[in-house]
Amino acid sequence: MKKRAPLQWHYILSIGVSLLSAFMQLRAVLDLKSGNYDDCMASFIASYLLMLVVVIYLYLSSDHFSQKSFRNNQEKITYSRIAFSLASDYESVFYLDSEDGSYVEYGVGSKNDDSLTVISSGKDFYTDAIKNISEKIFEGDVEDVMKVVNKKRLLEAYKNHEVIHHEYRLVKDNKVLYYNLKVTEGQYPDNKFIIIGVKNVDAEKRAKLKAAQAVERSITFGQIANALASRYEVLYYIDLETDEYDEFSSSASYSKLHIGSHGKDFFGESQRNMIHDIYDEDYPMLAQMMDRDYFISMLDNLGQLSVTYRLLIDGKPEYVELRAVHPKGDPKHVIVGVVNINERMVREEELSRKLDNVVNMANRDALTGVKNKRAYDAMEQDINNEMSNQKKPVFAIAVCDLNNLKVVNDSQGHAAGDEYIREACRMVCRVFKHSPVYRVGGDEFVVIMRGEDYDNRKALIQELRTQVDINREEGRVVVACGMSEYQPETDWSLSDVFERADQEMYKNKKLLKKALS
């Protein structure tokens, strides 16, 4: 049986008032018959007032019920439209009041329950949206989503009857998922609402991306192969959003994978492989370069990267050069190519050695093998530069001059004179064994003392003079010497130090000549 609807309390009240009004009319009739005109008039007025109250009350009640009925119908329409939207795979639907900014978010309760559930609601959609976007949207998409889901843009779309579609990424359970946002204007009787549908399109999007990448790889493979044939040993095409990569190689020695193979983690695999594949001396530098954040930062700042290192090929180190660049107009990918430059580097190193030999020969004294006047001039310029830059270098100069060279040349010949010079040079080099010795004239040598020899400078000068005294008694080579230290407060150039040492040398020379007479 159909259950009977309970009698509404307002109907009971109306019936009671109506009965009271009828009673008042009956009393008025009785008062009229009995001649109580005043009481009769009062009863009639009271009865009519009661009837008026009943009529007004019923009118208002019927209006209330009609409004409630309309709201119930409107709510049914709203729910039916939300259900229709959700049936199109929308995860949730926002009903946003365009007038006051309040909203309700509806969704399906669970996978096994198709009933609608209020997920959230609030009085200020725009403020709540900013918070949710900052917390849940993938960092790289926050700015773009903010441009869509803001009061000015949504009201503009609502006013112009515009439909907005926007794709973005959402971080959910530490996973990045693709979502689609659809904004539409509500239809009558919901036309004051802005309806925002949120749909999970991750599976569909990733399938499309995978298909597009496969097509792209097939298109670019021919171009990459041509480049490899002429220039690159191995080339990588890297997706910076996922770190996935494709490897193309024309050389089995350089390829860790097969031609056109696909990898999941370019930077992680590079760090693991280089422990075994990179020459030990170059490993720290390349490990830093191939750190993902450092690599991307340097590439973005410089526009391109180039680094030379040694790769172990069949157990032997060979020079290679890594070059990285973004494809034109595509900051989300990077191309990394590796070029073998070992032959070129070997040639350059050989050329450098030959140049060093040439320069060294040009700076060496042919007779003694020590540095010559040309090398001394270059050294003097370097020290003068240090002084001008207020670096205050710590050094001392010893000036040595041979006695009796002219006598040896005249009496024994120039061959004996040359040997006299060589013997003097060997003696100076033995004493100042940690310092460069320069032959700056036919019979003059200069020593620049730094470090250990500088610390022992006075003892070394005394050692040289002691050896000279022994040589003088034995009729062997005699060398006069003088020494002076650099004084930052008074010396403006190396020549100031040289002049004092030269004066000390002449004093010693006079003493030696005096001792012979």
Coordinates of C-alpha atoms in Angstrom, one line a residue:
M1 CA 0.0 0.0 0.0
K2 CA 1.0 3.5 -0.7
K3 CA 1.8 5.3 2.6
R4 CA -0.6 8.2 3.3
A5 CA 1.0 11.6 3.6
P6 CA 0.7 13.0 7.1
L7 CA -1.8 16.0 7.6
Q8 CA 0.2 19.2 7.6
W9 CA 0.0 21.3 10.8
H10 CA -0.8 24.5 8.8
Y11 CA -4.0 22.8 7.4
I12 CA -5.1 22.0 11.0
L13 CA -4.5 25.5 12.1
S14 CA -6.5 26.9 9.2
I15 CA -9.5 24.6 9.9
G16 CA -9.5 25.6 13.6
V17 CA -9.5 29.3 12.8
S18 CA -12.3 28.8 10.2
L19 CA -14.5 27.0 12.8
L20 CA -13.9 29.8 15.3
S21 CA -15.0 32.3 12.6
A22 CA -18.2 30.3 12.0
F23 CA -18.9 30.2 15.7
M24 CA -18.5 34.0 15.9
Q25 CA -21.0 34.4 13.0
L26 CA -23.5 32.2 14.7
R27 CA -23.2 34.2 17.9
A28 CA -23.8 37.4 15.9
V29 CA -27.1 36.0 14.5
L30 CA -28.2 35.1 18.1
D31 CA -27.3 38.6 19.4
L32 CA -29.2 40.1 16.5
K33 CA -32.4 38.1 17.4
S34 CA -32.1 39.1 21.0
G35 CA -31.6 42.8 20.1
N36 CA -28.0 43.1 21.3
Y37 CA -26.9 45.1 18.3
D38 CA -23.6 46.2 19.8
D39 CA -22.5 42.6 20.6
C40 CA -23.8 41.5 17.2
M41 CA -21.6 44.0 15.4
A42 CA -18.6 43.0 17.4
S43 CA -19.1 39.3 16.6
F44 CA -19.5 39.9 12.9
I45 CA -16.3 42.0 12.8
A46 CA -14.4 39.4 14.7
S47 CA -15.6 36.6 12.4
Y48 CA -14.6 38.5 9.3
L49 CA -11.1 39.3 10.7
L50 CA -10.6 35.6 11.4
M51 CA -11.6 34.6 7.9
L52 CA -9.2 37.3 6.5
V53 CA -6.4 35.8 8.6
V54 CA -7.1 32.3 7.1
V55 CA -7.1 33.6 3.5
I56 CA -3.8 35.5 3.9
Y57 CA -2.2 32.5 5.7
L58 CA -3.2 30.1 3.0
Y59 CA -2.0 32.4 0.3
L60 CA 1.4 32.8 1.9
S61 CA 1.6 29.1 2.6
S62 CA 0.9 28.3 -1.1
D63 CA 3.6 30.7 -2.2
H64 CA 6.1 29.1 0.2
F65 CA 5.3 25.7 -1.1
S66 CA 5.5 26.8 -4.7
Q67 CA 9.0 28.3 -4.1
K68 CA 10.1 25.2 -2.3
S69 CA 8.8 23.1 -5.1
F70 CA 10.7 25.2 -7.6
R71 CA 13.9 24.9 -5.6
N72 CA 13.5 21.1 -5.5
N73 CA 12.9 21.0 -9.2
Q74 CA 16.0 23.3 -9.7
E75 CA 18.1 21.1 -7.5
K76 CA 16.9 18.0 -9.5
I77 CA 17.9 19.8 -12.8
T78 CA 21.3 20.7 -11.3
Y79 CA 22.0 17.2 -10.1
S80 CA 21.0 15.8 -13.4
R81 CA 23.4 18.1 -15.3
I82 CA 26.2 17.2 -12.9
A83 CA 25.5 13.5 -13.4
F84 CA 25.6 14.1 -17.1
S85 CA 29.0 15.9 -16.8
L86 CA 30.4 13.1 -14.6
A87 CA 29.2 10.5 -17.1
S88 CA 31.7 12.1 -19.5
D89 CA 34.5 10.9 -17.2
Y90 CA 34.9 14.1 -15.3
E91 CA 36.5 13.4 -11.9
S92 CA 34.8 16.4 -10.3
V93 CA 32.6 19.4 -11.3
F94 CA 32.7 22.8 -9.6
Y95 CA 29.5 24.9 -9.6
L96 CA 30.8 28.5 -9.2
D97 CA 28.3 31.3 -8.5
S98 CA 29.3 34.1 -10.8
E99 CA 27.7 36.7 -8.6
D100 CA 29.2 36.1 -5.1
G101 CA 32.0 33.6 -5.8
S102 CA 30.6 30.8 -3.6
Y103 CA 31.0 27.3 -4.9
V104 CA 30.2 23.6 -4.5
E105 CA 32.4 20.8 -5.8
Y106 CA 30.6 17.6 -6.7
G107 CA 32.0 14.2 -7.5
V108 CA 31.2 10.5 -7.6
G109 CA 31.5 8.8 -4.2
S110 CA 33.6 5.8 -5.2
K111 CA 34.2 3.4 -8.1
N112 CA 31.3 1.2 -7.0
D113 CA 29.0 4.0 -6.1
D114 CA 27.6 6.3 -8.8
S115 CA 25.8 8.6 -6.3
L116 CA 26.9 12.2 -6.2
T117 CA 28.9 13.5 -3.3
V118 CA 29.7 17.1 -2.2
I119 CA 33.6 17.0 -2.2
S120 CA 34.1 20.6 -1.0
S121 CA 32.4 23.9 -0.8
G122 CA 33.2 27.5 0.1
K123 CA 32.3 31.1 0.0
D124 CA 35.4 32.3 -2.0
F125 CA 36.3 30.0 -4.9
Y126 CA 39.1 32.3 -6.1
T127 CA 41.1 32.4 -2.8
D128 CA 40.6 28.7 -2.3
A129 CA 41.7 28.0 -5.9
I130 CA 45.0 29.9 -5.4
K131 CA 45.9 27.8 -2.4
N132 CA 45.0 24.5 -4.1
I133 CA 46.9 25.4 -7.2
S134 CA 50.0 26.2 -5.2
E135 CA 49.9 23.0 -3.3
K136 CA 48.7 20.4 -5.9
I137 CA 49.7 21.6 -9.4
F138 CA 53.0 20.6 -10.9
E139 CA 55.5 23.5 -10.3
G140 CA 56.1 24.1 -14.0
D141 CA 52.4 24.5 -14.7
V142 CA 51.3 26.7 -11.8
E143 CA 51.8 30.0 -13.6
D144 CA 49.7 28.9 -16.6
V145 CA 46.9 27.5 -14.5
M146 CA 46.8 30.8 -12.5
K147 CA 46.2 32.6 -15.8
V148 CA 43.1 30.5 -16.4
V149 CA 41.6 30.0 -12.9
N150 CA 41.4 33.6 -11.7
K151 CA 38.4 35.8 -11.2
K152 CA 39.0 38.2 -14.1
R153 CA 39.5 35.4 -16.7
L154 CA 36.6 33.2 -15.6
L155 CA 34.1 36.1 -15.5
E156 CA 35.3 37.3 -18.9
A157 CA 34.7 33.8 -20.3
Y158 CA 31.3 33.7 -18.6
K159 CA 30.3 37.1 -20.0
N160 CA 31.4 36.1 -23.5
H161 CA 29.8 32.7 -23.4
E162 CA 33.3 31.2 -24.0
V163 CA 34.4 27.6 -23.4
I164 CA 37.9 27.2 -22.0
H165 CA 40.0 24.0 -22.3
H166 CA 43.3 23.9 -20.5
E167 CA 45.7 21.0 -19.9
Y168 CA 48.0 20.8 -16.9
R169 CA 49.9 18.4 -14.6
L170 CA 48.8 17.5 -11.1
V171 CA 51.0 16.0 -8.4
K172 CA 49.1 13.2 -6.7
D173 CA 50.7 10.6 -4.4
N174 CA 54.1 11.9 -5.5
K175 CA 53.2 11.1 -9.2
V176 CA 52.8 13.7 -12.0
L177 CA 49.5 13.2 -13.8
Y178 CA 48.0 15.0 -16.7
Y179 CA 44.6 16.6 -16.2
N180 CA 42.2 18.7 -18.4
L181 CA 40.1 21.6 -17.2
K182 CA 36.9 22.6 -19.0
V183 CA 35.1 25.9 -18.2
T184 CA 31.5 26.4 -19.5
E185 CA 28.6 28.7 -18.7
G186 CA 25.6 27.1 -16.9
Q187 CA 22.4 26.8 -18.9
Y188 CA 18.9 27.8 -17.8
P189 CA 18.0 27.6 -14.9
D190 CA 21.7 27.5 -13.9
N191 CA 22.8 30.4 -16.0
K192 CA 24.3 32.3 -13.2
F193 CA 26.8 29.5 -12.5
I194 CA 30.2 28.9 -14.0
I195 CA 30.7 25.2 -14.4
I196 CA 34.3 23.8 -14.2
G197 CA 34.9 20.2 -15.0
V198 CA 38.2 18.5 -14.0
K199 CA 39.1 15.3 -16.0
N200 CA 42.0 12.9 -15.6
V201 CA 43.6 12.5 -19.0
D202 CA 46.9 11.0 -17.9
A203 CA 46.6 7.6 -19.7
E204 CA 45.4 9.3 -22.9
K205 CA 48.1 12.0 -22.8
R206 CA 51.0 9.6 -22.2
A207 CA 49.8 7.4 -25.0
K208 CA 49.8 10.3 -27.4
L209 CA 53.2 11.5 -26.2
K210 CA 54.7 8.0 -26.6
A211 CA 53.3 7.8 -30.1
A212 CA 54.6 11.2 -31.0
Q213 CA 58.0 10.4 -29.6
A214 CA 58.1 7.2 -31.6
V215 CA 57.3 9.1 -34.8
E216 CA 59.8 11.8 -33.9
R217 CA 62.5 9.2 -33.3
S218 CA 61.8 7.6 -36.6
I219 CA 62.0 10.9 -38.4
T220 CA 65.2 12.1 -36.7
F221 CA 67.0 8.8 -36.9
G222 CA 68.0 9.3 -40.5
Q223 CA 69.3 12.8 -39.8
I224 CA 71.2 11.7 -36.7
A225 CA 72.7 8.8 -38.6
N226 CA 74.0 11.1 -41.3
A227 CA 75.5 13.4 -38.6
L228 CA 77.1 10.4 -36.9
A229 CA 78.6 9.2 -40.2
S230 CA 80.5 12.4 -40.6
R231 CA 81.3 13.7 -37.2
Y232 CA 79.9 12.1 -34.0
E233 CA 80.9 8.7 -32.5
V234 CA 77.7 8.7 -30.3
L235 CA 74.8 11.0 -29.9
Y236 CA 72.1 11.2 -27.3
Y237 CA 68.6 12.8 -27.6
I238 CA 67.4 13.5 -24.0
D239 CA 63.9 14.5 -22.7
L240 CA 64.6 16.8 -19.8
E241 CA 61.1 16.3 -18.3
T242 CA 61.5 12.6 -17.9
D243 CA 65.3 12.1 -18.3
E244 CA 64.5 9.4 -20.9
Y245 CA 66.9 9.3 -23.9
D246 CA 67.6 7.7 -27.2
E247 CA 71.2 6.7 -28.1
F248 CA 72.5 6.6 -31.7
S249 CA 76.0 5.4 -32.5
S250 CA 78.0 4.5 -35.5
S251 CA 80.8 3.0 -33.5
A252 CA 80.6 -0.2 -31.4
S253 CA 83.6 1.1 -29.3
Y254 CA 81.6 4.1 -28.0
S255 CA 78.0 2.7 -27.8
K256 CA 77.0 1.0 -24.6
L257 CA 73.6 0.1 -26.1
H258 CA 72.5 -0.8 -29.6
I259 CA 71.9 1.7 -32.4
G260 CA 68.7 3.7 -31.7
S261 CA 68.2 2.1 -28.3
H262 CA 66.1 3.8 -25.6
G263 CA 67.1 4.5 -21.9
K264 CA 65.2 5.6 -18.9
D265 CA 67.6 7.8 -16.8
F266 CA 70.4 9.6 -18.8
F267 CA 72.0 11.4 -15.9
G268 CA 71.8 8.5 -13.4
E269 CA 73.2 6.0 -15.9
S270 CA 75.9 8.4 -16.9
Q271 CA 77.1 8.8 -13.3
R272 CA 77.1 5.0 -12.8
N273 CA 78.9 4.3 -16.1
M274 CA 81.6 7.0 -15.8
I275 CA 83.1 5.3 -12.7
H276 CA 84.5 2.6 -15.0
D277 CA 84.7 4.4 -18.3
I278 CA 86.4 7.7 -17.5
Y279 CA 90.1 8.2 -17.0
D280 CA 90.8 8.6 -13.3
E281 CA 92.3 12.1 -13.5
D282 CA 89.3 13.4 -15.4
Y283 CA 86.5 11.7 -13.4
P284 CA 85.9 14.4 -10.7
M285 CA 85.5 17.1 -13.3
L286 CA 83.2 15.1 -15.5
A287 CA 81.1 13.8 -12.5
Q288 CA 80.4 17.4 -11.5
M289 CA 79.6 18.4 -15.1
M290 CA 77.1 15.5 -15.5
D291 CA 75.2 16.3 -12.3
R292 CA 71.7 16.9 -13.6
D293 CA 71.0 20.3 -11.9
Y294 CA 74.5 21.6 -12.7
F295 CA 74.4 20.4 -16.3
I296 CA 71.0 22.1 -17.0
S297 CA 72.0 25.3 -15.2
M298 CA 75.2 25.6 -17.2
L299 CA 73.4 24.8 -20.5
D300 CA 70.7 27.4 -19.8
N301 CA 73.2 30.1 -18.9
L302 CA 75.7 29.4 -21.7
G303 CA 73.4 28.2 -24.4
Q304 CA 75.8 25.3 -25.2
L305 CA 78.3 23.1 -23.3
S306 CA 81.7 21.7 -24.4
V307 CA 84.0 19.7 -22.2
T308 CA 87.2 17.7 -23.1
Y309 CA 88.1 14.5 -21.1
R310 CA 89.7 11.1 -21.6
L311 CA 87.5 8.0 -22.1
L312 CA 88.8 4.5 -21.7
I313 CA 88.5 2.8 -25.0
D314 CA 89.6 -0.9 -25.0
G315 CA 91.5 0.0 -21.7
K316 CA 93.4 2.9 -23.2
P317 CA 92.6 6.6 -22.6
E318 CA 91.5 8.6 -25.6
Y319 CA 90.6 12.2 -25.8
V320 CA 86.9 13.0 -26.6
E321 CA 84.9 16.1 -26.6
L322 CA 81.3 16.3 -25.3
R323 CA 79.1 18.9 -26.8
A324 CA 75.5 19.7 -25.6
V325 CA 72.9 22.0 -27.0
H326 CA 69.1 22.5 -27.0
P327 CA 67.4 21.8 -30.4
K328 CA 66.3 25.0 -31.9
G329 CA 63.2 26.3 -30.2
D330 CA 62.9 23.3 -27.9
P331 CA 64.1 23.9 -24.3
K332 CA 62.6 20.6 -23.1
H333 CA 65.1 18.4 -24.9
V334 CA 68.9 18.4 -25.3
I335 CA 71.2 16.8 -27.8
V336 CA 74.6 15.5 -26.5
G337 CA 77.2 14.5 -29.0
V338 CA 80.6 12.8 -28.3
V339 CA 83.5 13.4 -30.8
N340 CA 86.8 11.5 -30.7
I341 CA 89.5 14.2 -30.8
N342 CA 92.4 11.9 -29.7
E343 CA 94.3 12.2 -32.9
R344 CA 94.1 16.0 -32.9
M345 CA 95.1 16.2 -29.2
V346 CA 98.1 13.9 -29.7
R347 CA 99.2 16.2 -32.6
E348 CA 98.7 19.3 -30.5
E349 CA 100.6 17.8 -27.5
E350 CA 103.5 16.8 -29.8
L351 CA 103.5 20.3 -31.3
S352 CA 103.5 21.8 -27.8
R353 CA 106.5 19.7 -26.8
K354 CA 108.4 20.8 -29.9
L355 CA 107.5 24.4 -29.3
D356 CA 108.6 24.0 -25.6
N357 CA 111.9 22.6 -26.9
V358 CA 112.4 25.4 -29.3
V359 CA 111.5 28.0 -26.6
N360 CA 113.8 26.2 -24.1
M361 CA 116.7 26.1 -26.6
A362 CA 116.1 29.8 -27.3
N363 CA 116.3 30.5 -23.5
R364 CA 119.4 28.3 -22.9
D365 CA 123.0 29.3 -23.0
A366 CA 124.7 27.0 -25.6
L367 CA 128.0 26.9 -23.7
T368 CA 126.9 26.2 -20.2
G369 CA 123.3 24.9 -20.5
V370 CA 121.9 27.3 -17.9
K371 CA 119.4 30.0 -18.8
N372 CA 120.6 32.9 -20.9
K373 CA 120.1 36.7 -21.1
R374 CA 116.8 36.3 -23.0
A375 CA 115.3 34.2 -20.3
Y376 CA 116.6 36.6 -17.6
D377 CA 114.8 39.5 -19.4
A378 CA 111.5 37.5 -19.4
M379 CA 112.0 36.7 -15.7
E380 CA 112.8 40.3 -14.9
Q381 CA 109.5 41.4 -16.6
D382 CA 107.5 38.9 -14.6
I383 CA 108.9 40.0 -11.3
N384 CA 108.4 43.7 -12.2
N385 CA 104.8 42.9 -12.9
E386 CA 104.4 41.3 -9.5
M387 CA 105.9 44.4 -7.9
S388 CA 103.6 46.8 -9.8
N389 CA 100.6 44.7 -8.7
Q390 CA 101.8 45.1 -5.1
K391 CA 102.3 41.4 -4.6
K392 CA 105.6 41.9 -2.8
P393 CA 107.5 38.8 -4.0
V394 CA 110.1 37.4 -1.6
F395 CA 113.5 36.9 -3.3
A396 CA 117.2 37.8 -3.4
I397 CA 119.7 38.2 -6.2
A398 CA 123.3 36.9 -6.3
V399 CA 125.6 38.4 -9.0
C400 CA 128.7 36.3 -9.8
D401 CA 131.6 37.4 -12.0
L402 CA 134.7 35.4 -13.1
N403 CA 138.2 36.6 -12.4
N404 CA 141.1 36.1 -14.8
L405 CA 139.0 35.0 -17.8
K406 CA 141.0 37.3 -20.2
V407 CA 144.3 35.9 -18.8
V408 CA 143.1 32.3 -19.5
N409 CA 142.0 33.2 -23.0
D410 CA 145.2 35.0 -23.8
S411 CA 147.6 32.4 -22.3
Q412 CA 145.8 29.2 -23.0
G413 CA 143.4 29.9 -25.8
H414 CA 139.6 30.2 -26.1
A415 CA 138.9 26.5 -25.6
A416 CA 140.5 26.7 -22.2
G417 CA 138.6 29.9 -21.6
D418 CA 135.3 28.1 -22.4
E419 CA 136.1 25.3 -20.0
Y420 CA 137.0 27.9 -17.4
I421 CA 133.5 29.4 -17.8
R422 CA 131.8 26.0 -17.7
E423 CA 133.7 25.1 -14.5
A424 CA 132.7 28.4 -12.8
C425 CA 129.0 27.7 -13.9
R426 CA 129.1 24.2 -12.4
M427 CA 130.4 25.5 -9.1
V428 CA 127.6 28.2 -8.9
C429 CA 124.9 25.6 -9.7
R430 CA 126.2 23.2 -7.1
V431 CA 125.9 25.9 -4.4
F432 CA 122.6 27.3 -5.5
K433 CA 121.0 23.9 -6.3
H434 CA 117.4 25.1 -5.8
S435 CA 117.6 28.3 -7.8
P436 CA 117.7 29.3 -11.5
V437 CA 121.1 30.4 -12.8
Y438 CA 121.4 32.8 -15.7
R439 CA 124.4 33.6 -17.8
V440 CA 123.8 37.3 -18.6
G441 CA 127.3 38.1 -20.0
G442 CA 130.5 36.5 -21.2
D443 CA 131.8 36.1 -17.6
E444 CA 128.8 37.1 -15.5
F445 CA 126.1 34.9 -13.9
V446 CA 122.9 35.9 -11.9
V447 CA 121.1 33.7 -9.4
I448 CA 117.5 34.4 -8.3
M449 CA 117.0 32.9 -4.9
R450 CA 113.5 32.0 -3.6
G451 CA 112.1 29.5 -1.1
E452 CA 114.7 27.3 0.6
D453 CA 117.7 29.0 -1.1
Y454 CA 116.3 32.4 0.0
D455 CA 116.0 31.2 3.6
N456 CA 119.7 30.0 3.5
R457 CA 121.0 32.9 1.3
K458 CA 123.8 34.1 3.7
A459 CA 125.1 30.6 4.3
L460 CA 125.1 29.9 0.6
I461 CA 127.0 33.0 -0.2
Q462 CA 129.6 32.1 2.4
E463 CA 129.8 28.5 1.0
L464 CA 130.5 29.9 -2.4
R465 CA 133.2 32.3 -1.1
T466 CA 134.8 29.5 0.9
Q467 CA 135.0 27.3 -2.2
V468 CA 136.5 30.2 -4.1
D469 CA 139.2 30.6 -1.5
I470 CA 140.1 26.9 -1.9
N471 CA 140.2 27.2 -5.7
R472 CA 142.4 30.3 -5.5
E473 CA 145.0 28.4 -3.5
E474 CA 144.8 25.5 -5.9
G475 CA 145.0 27.7 -9.0
R476 CA 141.5 26.9 -10.2
V477 CA 138.5 29.0 -11.2
V478 CA 137.9 32.2 -9.1
V479 CA 134.5 33.8 -8.9
A480 CA 133.6 37.1 -7.2
C481 CA 130.0 37.3 -5.8
G482 CA 127.6 39.8 -4.2
M483 CA 124.0 39.4 -2.8
S484 CA 121.0 41.7 -2.1
E485 CA 117.4 41.1 -0.9
Y486 CA 114.3 42.7 -2.4
Q487 CA 113.1 45.6 -0.1
P488 CA 109.4 46.4 -0.9
E489 CA 109.6 49.9 0.8
T490 CA 112.4 51.2 -1.4
D491 CA 112.8 48.9 -4.5
W492 CA 110.7 49.8 -7.5
S493 CA 112.0 47.2 -9.9
L494 CA 114.3 44.2 -10.1
S495 CA 117.1 46.4 -11.4
D496 CA 117.2 48.2 -8.0
V497 CA 118.0 44.9 -6.3
F498 CA 120.4 43.9 -9.0
E499 CA 122.4 47.1 -8.6
R500 CA 123.0 46.6 -4.9
A501 CA 124.1 42.9 -5.5
D502 CA 126.4 44.1 -8.3
Q503 CA 128.0 46.6 -6.0
E504 CA 128.6 43.9 -3.4
M505 CA 130.1 41.7 -6.1
Y506 CA 132.6 44.4 -7.0
K507 CA 133.6 44.9 -3.4
N508 CA 134.3 41.1 -3.2
K509 CA 136.2 41.3 -6.5
K510 CA 138.6 43.9 -5.1
L511 CA 139.2 41.9 -2.0
L512 CA 140.1 38.8 -4.1
K513 CA 142.5 40.9 -6.2
K514 CA 144.0 42.4 -3.1
A515 CA 144.5 38.9 -1.7
L516 CA 146.5 37.9 -4.8
S517 CA 148.9 40.8 -4.7

